[in-house]
C-alpha positions as protocol buffer text, in pm:
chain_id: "A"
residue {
  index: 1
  type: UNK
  ca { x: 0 y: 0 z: 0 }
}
residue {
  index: 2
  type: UNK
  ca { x: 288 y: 261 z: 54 }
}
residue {
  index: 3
  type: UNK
  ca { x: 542 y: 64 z: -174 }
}
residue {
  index: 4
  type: UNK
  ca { x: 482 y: 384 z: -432 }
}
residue {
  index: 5
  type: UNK
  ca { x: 642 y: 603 z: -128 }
}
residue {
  index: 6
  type: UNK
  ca { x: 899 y: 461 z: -32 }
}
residue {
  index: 7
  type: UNK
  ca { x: 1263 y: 550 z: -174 }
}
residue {
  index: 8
  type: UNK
  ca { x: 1351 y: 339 z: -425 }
}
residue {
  index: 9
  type: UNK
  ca { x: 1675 y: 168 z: -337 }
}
residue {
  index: 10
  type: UNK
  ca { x: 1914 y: 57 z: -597 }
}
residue {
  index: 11
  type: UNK
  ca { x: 2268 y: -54 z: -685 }
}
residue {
  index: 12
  type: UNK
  ca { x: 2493 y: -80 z: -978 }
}
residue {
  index: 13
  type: UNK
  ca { x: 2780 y: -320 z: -1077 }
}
residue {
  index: 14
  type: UNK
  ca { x: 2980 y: -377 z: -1412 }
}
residue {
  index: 15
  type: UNK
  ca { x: 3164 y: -669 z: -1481 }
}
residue {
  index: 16
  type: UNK
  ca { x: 3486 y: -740 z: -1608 }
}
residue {
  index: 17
  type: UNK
  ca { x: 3581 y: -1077 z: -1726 }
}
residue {
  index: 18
  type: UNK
  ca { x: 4020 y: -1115 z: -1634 }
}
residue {
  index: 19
  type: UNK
  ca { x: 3958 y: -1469 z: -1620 }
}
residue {
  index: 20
  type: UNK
  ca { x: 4287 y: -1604 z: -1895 }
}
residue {
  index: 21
  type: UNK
  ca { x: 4136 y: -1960 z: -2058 }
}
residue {
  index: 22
  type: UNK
  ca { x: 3813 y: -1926 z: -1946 }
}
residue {
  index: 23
  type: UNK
  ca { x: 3648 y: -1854 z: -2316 }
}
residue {
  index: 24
  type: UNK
  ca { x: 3360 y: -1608 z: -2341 }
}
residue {
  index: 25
  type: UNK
  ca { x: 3072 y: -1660 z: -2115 }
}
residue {
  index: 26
  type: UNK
  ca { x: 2734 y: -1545 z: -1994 }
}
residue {
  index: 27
  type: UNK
  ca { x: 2638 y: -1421 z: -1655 }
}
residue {
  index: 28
  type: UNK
  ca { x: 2315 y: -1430 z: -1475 }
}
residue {
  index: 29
  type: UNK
  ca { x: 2167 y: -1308 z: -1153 }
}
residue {
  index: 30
  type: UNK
  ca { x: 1880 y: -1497 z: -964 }
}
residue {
  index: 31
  type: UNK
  ca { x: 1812 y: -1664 z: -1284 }
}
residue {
  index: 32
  type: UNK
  ca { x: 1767 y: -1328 z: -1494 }
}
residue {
  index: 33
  type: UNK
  ca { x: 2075 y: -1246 z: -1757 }
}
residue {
  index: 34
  type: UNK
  ca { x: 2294 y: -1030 z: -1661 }
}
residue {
  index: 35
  type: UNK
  ca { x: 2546 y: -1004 z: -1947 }
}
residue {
  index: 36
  type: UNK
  ca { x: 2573 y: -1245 z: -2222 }
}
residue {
  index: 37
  type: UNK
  ca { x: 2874 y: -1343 z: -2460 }
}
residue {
  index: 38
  type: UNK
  ca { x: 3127 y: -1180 z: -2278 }
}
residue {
  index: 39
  type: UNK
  ca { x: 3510 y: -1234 z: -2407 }
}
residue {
  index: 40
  type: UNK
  ca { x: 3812 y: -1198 z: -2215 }
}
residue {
  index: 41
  type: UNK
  ca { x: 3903 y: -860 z: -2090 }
}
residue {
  index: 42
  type: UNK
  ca { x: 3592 y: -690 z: -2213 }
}
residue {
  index: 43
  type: UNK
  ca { x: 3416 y: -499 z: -1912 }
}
residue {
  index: 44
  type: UNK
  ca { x: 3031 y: -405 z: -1934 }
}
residue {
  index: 45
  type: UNK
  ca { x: 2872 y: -114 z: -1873 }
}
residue {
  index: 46
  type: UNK
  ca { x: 2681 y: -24 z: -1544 }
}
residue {
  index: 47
  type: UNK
  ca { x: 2359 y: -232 z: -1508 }
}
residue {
  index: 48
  type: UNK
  ca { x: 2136 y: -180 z: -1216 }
}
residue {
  index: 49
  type: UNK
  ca { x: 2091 y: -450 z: -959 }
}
residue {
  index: 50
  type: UNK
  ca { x: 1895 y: -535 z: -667 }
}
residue {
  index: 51
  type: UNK
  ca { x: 2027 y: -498 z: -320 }
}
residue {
  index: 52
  type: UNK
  ca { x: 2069 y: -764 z: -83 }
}
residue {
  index: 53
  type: UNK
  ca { x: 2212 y: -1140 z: -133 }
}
residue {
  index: 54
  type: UNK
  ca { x: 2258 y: -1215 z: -542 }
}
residue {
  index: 55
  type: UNK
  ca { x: 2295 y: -1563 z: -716 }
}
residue {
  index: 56
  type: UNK
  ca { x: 2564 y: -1495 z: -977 }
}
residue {
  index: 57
  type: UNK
  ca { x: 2553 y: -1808 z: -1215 }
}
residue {
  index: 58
  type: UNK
  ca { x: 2831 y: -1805 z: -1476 }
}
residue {
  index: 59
  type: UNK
  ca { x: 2794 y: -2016 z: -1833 }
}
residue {
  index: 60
  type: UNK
  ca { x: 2973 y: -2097 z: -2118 }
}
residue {
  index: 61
  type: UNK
  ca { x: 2838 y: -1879 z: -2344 }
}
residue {
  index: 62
  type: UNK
  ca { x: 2513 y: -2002 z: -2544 }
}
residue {
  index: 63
  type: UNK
  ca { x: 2418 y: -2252 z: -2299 }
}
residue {
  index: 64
  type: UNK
  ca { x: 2219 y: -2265 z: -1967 }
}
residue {
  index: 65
  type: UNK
  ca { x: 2243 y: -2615 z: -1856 }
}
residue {
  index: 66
  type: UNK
  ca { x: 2508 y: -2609 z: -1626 }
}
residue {
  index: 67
  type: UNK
  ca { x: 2648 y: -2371 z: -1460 }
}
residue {
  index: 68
  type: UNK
  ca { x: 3053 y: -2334 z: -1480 }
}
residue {
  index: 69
  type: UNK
  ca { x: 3041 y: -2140 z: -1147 }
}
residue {
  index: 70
  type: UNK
  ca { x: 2796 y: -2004 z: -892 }
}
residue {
  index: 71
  type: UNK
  ca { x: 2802 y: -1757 z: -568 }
}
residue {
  index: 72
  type: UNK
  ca { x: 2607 y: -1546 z: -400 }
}
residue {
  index: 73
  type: UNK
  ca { x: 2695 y: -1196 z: -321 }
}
residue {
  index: 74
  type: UNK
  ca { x: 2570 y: -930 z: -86 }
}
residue {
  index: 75
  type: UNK
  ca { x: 2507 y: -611 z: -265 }
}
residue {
  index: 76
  type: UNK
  ca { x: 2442 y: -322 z: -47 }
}
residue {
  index: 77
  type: UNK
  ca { x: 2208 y: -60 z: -142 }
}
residue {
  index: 78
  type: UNK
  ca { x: 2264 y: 242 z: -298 }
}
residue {
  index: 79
  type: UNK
  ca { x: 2651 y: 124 z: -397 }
}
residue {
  index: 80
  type: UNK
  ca { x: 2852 y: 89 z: -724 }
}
residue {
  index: 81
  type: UNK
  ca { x: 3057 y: -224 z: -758 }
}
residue {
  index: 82
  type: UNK
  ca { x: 3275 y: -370 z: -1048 }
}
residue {
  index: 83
  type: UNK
  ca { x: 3221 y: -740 z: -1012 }
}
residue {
  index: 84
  type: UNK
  ca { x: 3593 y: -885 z: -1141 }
}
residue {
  index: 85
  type: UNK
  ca { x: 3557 y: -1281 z: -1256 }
}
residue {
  index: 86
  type: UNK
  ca { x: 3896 y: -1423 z: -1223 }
}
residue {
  index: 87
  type: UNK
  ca { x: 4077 y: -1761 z: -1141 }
}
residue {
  index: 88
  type: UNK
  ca { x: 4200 y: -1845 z: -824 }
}
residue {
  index: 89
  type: UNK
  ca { x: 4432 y: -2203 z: -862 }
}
residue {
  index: 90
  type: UNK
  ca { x: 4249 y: -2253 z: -1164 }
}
residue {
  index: 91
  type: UNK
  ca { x: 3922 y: -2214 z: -1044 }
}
residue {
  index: 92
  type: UNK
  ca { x: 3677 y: -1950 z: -1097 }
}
residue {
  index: 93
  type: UNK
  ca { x: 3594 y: -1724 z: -824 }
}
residue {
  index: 94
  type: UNK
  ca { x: 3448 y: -1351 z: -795 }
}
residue {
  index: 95
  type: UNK
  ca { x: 3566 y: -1035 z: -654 }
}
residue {
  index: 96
  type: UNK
  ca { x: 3420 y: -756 z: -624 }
}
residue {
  index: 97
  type: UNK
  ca { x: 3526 y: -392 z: -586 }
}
residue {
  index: 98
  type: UNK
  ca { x: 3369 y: -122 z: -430 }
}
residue {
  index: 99
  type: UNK
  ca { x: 3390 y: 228 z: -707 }
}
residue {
  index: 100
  type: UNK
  ca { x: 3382 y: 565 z: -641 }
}
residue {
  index: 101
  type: UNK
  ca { x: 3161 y: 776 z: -774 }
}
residue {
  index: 102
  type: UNK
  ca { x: 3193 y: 1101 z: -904 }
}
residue {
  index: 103
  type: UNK
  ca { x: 3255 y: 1459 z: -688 }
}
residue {
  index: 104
  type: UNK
  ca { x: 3210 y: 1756 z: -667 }
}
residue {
  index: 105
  type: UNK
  ca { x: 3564 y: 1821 z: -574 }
}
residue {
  index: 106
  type: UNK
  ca { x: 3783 y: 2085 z: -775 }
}
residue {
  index: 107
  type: UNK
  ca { x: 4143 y: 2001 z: -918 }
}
residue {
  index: 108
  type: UNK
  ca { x: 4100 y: 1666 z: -751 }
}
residue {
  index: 109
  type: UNK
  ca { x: 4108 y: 1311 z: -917 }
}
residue {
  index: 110
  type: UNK
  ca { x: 4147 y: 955 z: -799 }
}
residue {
  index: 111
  type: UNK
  ca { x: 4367 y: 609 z: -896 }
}
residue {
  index: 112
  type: UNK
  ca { x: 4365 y: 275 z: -775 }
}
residue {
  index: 113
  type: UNK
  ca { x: 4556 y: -12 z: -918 }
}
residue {
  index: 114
  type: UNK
  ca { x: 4403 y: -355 z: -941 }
}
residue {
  index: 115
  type: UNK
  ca { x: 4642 y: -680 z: -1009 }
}
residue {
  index: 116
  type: UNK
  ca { x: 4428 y: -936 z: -1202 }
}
residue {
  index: 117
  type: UNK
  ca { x: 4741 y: -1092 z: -1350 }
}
residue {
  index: 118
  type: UNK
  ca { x: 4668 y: -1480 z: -1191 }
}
residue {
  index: 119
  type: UNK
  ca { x: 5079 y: -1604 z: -1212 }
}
residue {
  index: 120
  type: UNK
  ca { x: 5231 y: -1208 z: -1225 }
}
residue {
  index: 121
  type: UNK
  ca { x: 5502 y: -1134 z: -935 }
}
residue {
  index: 122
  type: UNK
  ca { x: 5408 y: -817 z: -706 }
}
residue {
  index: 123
  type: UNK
  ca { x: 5357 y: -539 z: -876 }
}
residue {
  index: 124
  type: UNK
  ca { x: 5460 y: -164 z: -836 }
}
residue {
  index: 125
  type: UNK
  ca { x: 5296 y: 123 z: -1033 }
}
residue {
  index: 126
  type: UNK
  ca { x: 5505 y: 499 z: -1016 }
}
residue {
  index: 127
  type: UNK
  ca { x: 5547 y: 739 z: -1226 }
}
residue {
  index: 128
  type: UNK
  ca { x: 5853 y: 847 z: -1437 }
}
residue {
  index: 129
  type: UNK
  ca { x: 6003 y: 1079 z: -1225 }
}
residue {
  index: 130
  type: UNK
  ca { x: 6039 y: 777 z: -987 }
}
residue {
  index: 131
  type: UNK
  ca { x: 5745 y: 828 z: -738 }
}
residue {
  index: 132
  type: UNK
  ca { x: 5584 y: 554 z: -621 }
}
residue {
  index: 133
  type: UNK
  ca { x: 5195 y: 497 z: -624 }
}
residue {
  index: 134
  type: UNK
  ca { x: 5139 y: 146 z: -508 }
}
residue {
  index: 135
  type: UNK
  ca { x: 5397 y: -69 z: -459 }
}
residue {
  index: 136
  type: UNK
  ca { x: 5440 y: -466 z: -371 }
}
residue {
  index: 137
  type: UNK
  ca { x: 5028 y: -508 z: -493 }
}
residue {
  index: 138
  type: UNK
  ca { x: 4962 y: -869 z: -482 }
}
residue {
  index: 139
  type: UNK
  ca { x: 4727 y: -1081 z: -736 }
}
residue {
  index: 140
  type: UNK
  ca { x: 4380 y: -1015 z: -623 }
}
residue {
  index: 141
  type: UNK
  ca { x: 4427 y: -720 z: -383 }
}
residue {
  index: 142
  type: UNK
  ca { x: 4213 y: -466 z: -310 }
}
residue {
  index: 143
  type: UNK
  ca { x: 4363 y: -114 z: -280 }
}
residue {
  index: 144
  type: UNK
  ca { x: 4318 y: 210 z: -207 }
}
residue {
  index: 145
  type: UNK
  ca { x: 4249 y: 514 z: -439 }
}
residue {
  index: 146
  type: UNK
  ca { x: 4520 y: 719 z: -461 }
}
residue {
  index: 147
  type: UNK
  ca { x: 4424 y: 1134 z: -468 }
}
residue {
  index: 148
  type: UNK
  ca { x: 4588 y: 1307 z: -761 }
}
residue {
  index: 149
  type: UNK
  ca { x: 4566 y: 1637 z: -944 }
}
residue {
  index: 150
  type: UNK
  ca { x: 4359 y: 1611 z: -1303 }
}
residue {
  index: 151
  type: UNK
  ca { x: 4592 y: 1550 z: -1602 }
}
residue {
  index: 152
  type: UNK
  ca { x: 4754 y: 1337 z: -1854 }
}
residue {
  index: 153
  type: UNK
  ca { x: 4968 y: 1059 z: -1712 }
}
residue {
  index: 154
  type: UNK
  ca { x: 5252 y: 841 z: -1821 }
}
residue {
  index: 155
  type: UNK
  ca { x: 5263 y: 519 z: -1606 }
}
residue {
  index: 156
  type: UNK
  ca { x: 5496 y: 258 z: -1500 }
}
residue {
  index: 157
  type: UNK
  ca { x: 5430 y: -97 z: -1385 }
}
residue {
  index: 158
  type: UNK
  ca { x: 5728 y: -353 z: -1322 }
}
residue {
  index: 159
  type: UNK
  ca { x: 5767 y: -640 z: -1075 }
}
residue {
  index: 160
  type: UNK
  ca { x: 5824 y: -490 z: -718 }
}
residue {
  index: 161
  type: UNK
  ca { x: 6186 y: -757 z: -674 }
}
residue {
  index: 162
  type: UNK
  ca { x: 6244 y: -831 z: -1017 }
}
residue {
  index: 163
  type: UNK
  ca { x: 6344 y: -665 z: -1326 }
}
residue {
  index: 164
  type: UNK
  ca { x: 6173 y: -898 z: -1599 }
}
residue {
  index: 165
  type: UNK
  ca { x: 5832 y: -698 z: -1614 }
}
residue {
  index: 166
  type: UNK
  ca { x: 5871 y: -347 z: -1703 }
}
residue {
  index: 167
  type: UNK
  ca { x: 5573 y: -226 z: -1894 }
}
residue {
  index: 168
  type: UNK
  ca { x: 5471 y: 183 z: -2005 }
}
residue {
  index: 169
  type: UNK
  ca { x: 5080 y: 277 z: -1986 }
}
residue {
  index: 170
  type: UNK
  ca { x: 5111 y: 641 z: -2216 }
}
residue {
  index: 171
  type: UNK
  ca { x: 4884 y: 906 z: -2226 }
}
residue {
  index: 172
  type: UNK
  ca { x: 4631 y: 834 z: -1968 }
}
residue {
  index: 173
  type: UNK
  ca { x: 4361 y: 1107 z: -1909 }
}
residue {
  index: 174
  type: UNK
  ca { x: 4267 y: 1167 z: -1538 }
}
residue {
  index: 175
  type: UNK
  ca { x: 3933 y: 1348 z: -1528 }
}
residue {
  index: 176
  type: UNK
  ca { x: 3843 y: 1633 z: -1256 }
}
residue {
  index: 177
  type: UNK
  ca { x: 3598 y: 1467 z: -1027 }
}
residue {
  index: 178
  type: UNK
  ca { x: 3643 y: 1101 z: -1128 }
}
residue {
  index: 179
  type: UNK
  ca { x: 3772 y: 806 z: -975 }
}
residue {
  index: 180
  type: UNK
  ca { x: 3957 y: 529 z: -1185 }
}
residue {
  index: 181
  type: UNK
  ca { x: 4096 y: 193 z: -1213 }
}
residue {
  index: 182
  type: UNK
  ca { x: 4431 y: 122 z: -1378 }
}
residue {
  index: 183
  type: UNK
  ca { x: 4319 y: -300 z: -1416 }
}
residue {
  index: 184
  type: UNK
  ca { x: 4624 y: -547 z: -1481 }
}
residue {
  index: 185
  type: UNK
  ca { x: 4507 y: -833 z: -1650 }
}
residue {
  index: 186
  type: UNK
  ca { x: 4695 y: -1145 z: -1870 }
}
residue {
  index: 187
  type: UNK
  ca { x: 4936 y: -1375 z: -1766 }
}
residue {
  index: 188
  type: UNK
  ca { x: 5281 y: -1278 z: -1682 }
}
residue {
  index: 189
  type: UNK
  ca { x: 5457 y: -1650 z: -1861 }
}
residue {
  index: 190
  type: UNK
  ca { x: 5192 y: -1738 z: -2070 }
}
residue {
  index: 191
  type: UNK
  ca { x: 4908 y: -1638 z: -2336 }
}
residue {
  index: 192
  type: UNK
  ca { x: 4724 y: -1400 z: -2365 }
}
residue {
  index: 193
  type: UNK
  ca { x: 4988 y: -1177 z: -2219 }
}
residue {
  index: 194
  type: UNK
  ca { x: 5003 y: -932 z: -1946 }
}
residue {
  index: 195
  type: UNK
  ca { x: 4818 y: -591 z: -2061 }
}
residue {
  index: 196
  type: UNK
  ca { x: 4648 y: -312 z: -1881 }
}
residue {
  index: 197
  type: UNK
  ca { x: 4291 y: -195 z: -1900 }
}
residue {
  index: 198
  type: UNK
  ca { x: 4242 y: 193 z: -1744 }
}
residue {
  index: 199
  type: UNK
  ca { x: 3859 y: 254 z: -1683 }
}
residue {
  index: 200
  type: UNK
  ca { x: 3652 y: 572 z: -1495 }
}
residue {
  index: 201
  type: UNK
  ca { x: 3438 y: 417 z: -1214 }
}
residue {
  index: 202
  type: UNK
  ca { x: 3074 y: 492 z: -1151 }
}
residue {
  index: 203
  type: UNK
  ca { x: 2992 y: 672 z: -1459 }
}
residue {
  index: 204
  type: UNK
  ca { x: 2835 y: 531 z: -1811 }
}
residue {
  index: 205
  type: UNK
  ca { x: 3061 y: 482 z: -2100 }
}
């Protein structure tokens, strides 16, 4: 009876498929699809989601007779979540990342660095002049963002006690306002190889 007064609570999550081998798949929550055909390091746009405990079911794409994977995740209301599917000793699993969301703020913008590289050493990402961002970031961890001042930024990435990764990311526009994600994905000894995908969290593409 007062269901058409009451706020109406919602979330949002993207996904982002860093899982090497796994071959394109489709994802569905409580039964409903979610996102369908989805290759290797592609990432989806924002779809809203109900809050509260979601069945993610995970297919080879085209089919829907057995799921490949399945968990349930809590999504709290009123958040924005990339929702990373990735292996973990071979197996699939899910993580999921909390975005930012755009502010107000003036001459202020935000970086966090996510290692989805399954076999990569630590990783370190600075900048040329030598300063580091985040160093030592294991496969899998969840860090921080990292407040910077809007502009265009030349990266570095290399393993954190070794010298056999060393990898530029060029021309890389920080927005005013915006928070992003500087993603590591690939496989460090093996194909498809280690890349880098840089993507604005909490707005539409």
């Amino acid at each position: 009876m007062f269901n058409e007064f009451l706020p109406r609570i919602t979330s949002t999550i993207r996904l982002l498929h860093a899982a090497p081998g796994a071959g394109n798949i489709d994802i569905y929550s409580n039964g409903n699809p979610l996102a369908m055909n989805i290759s290797f390091s592609n990432i989806t746009e924002y779809y809203n989601i109900n809050p509260g405990n979601n069945e993610i079911q995970i297919y080879k794409a085209g089919t829907y007779d057995n799921p490949i994977y399945t968990e349930t995740i809590d999504i709290e209301p009123n958040t924005t979540s990339t929702l990373c599917i990735v292996l973990l000793e071979s197996t699939l699993q899910l993580l999921k990342l909390k975005d930012g969301t755009p502010t107000s703020s003036a001459n202020e913008s935000y970086l966090r660095f996510i290692n989805l590289s399954p076999d990569s050493p630590l990783l370190t990402l600075s900048l040329p002049n030598g300063d580091t961002l985040f160093n030592g970031v294991e496969y899998l961890e969840t860090t921080g963002y990292y407040l910077l001042s809007p502009g265009i930024y030349n990266f570095k990435v290399e393993a954190t006690d070794a010298t056999a990764l060393s990898k530029f990311i060029s021309e890389t526009t920080l927005t005013d306002g915006l928070f992003h994600t500087l993603f590591i994905i690939g496989l460090f000894d093996d194909t498809p190889q280690i890349g880098s995908l840089f993507e604005k969290d909490g707005t539409k593409k």
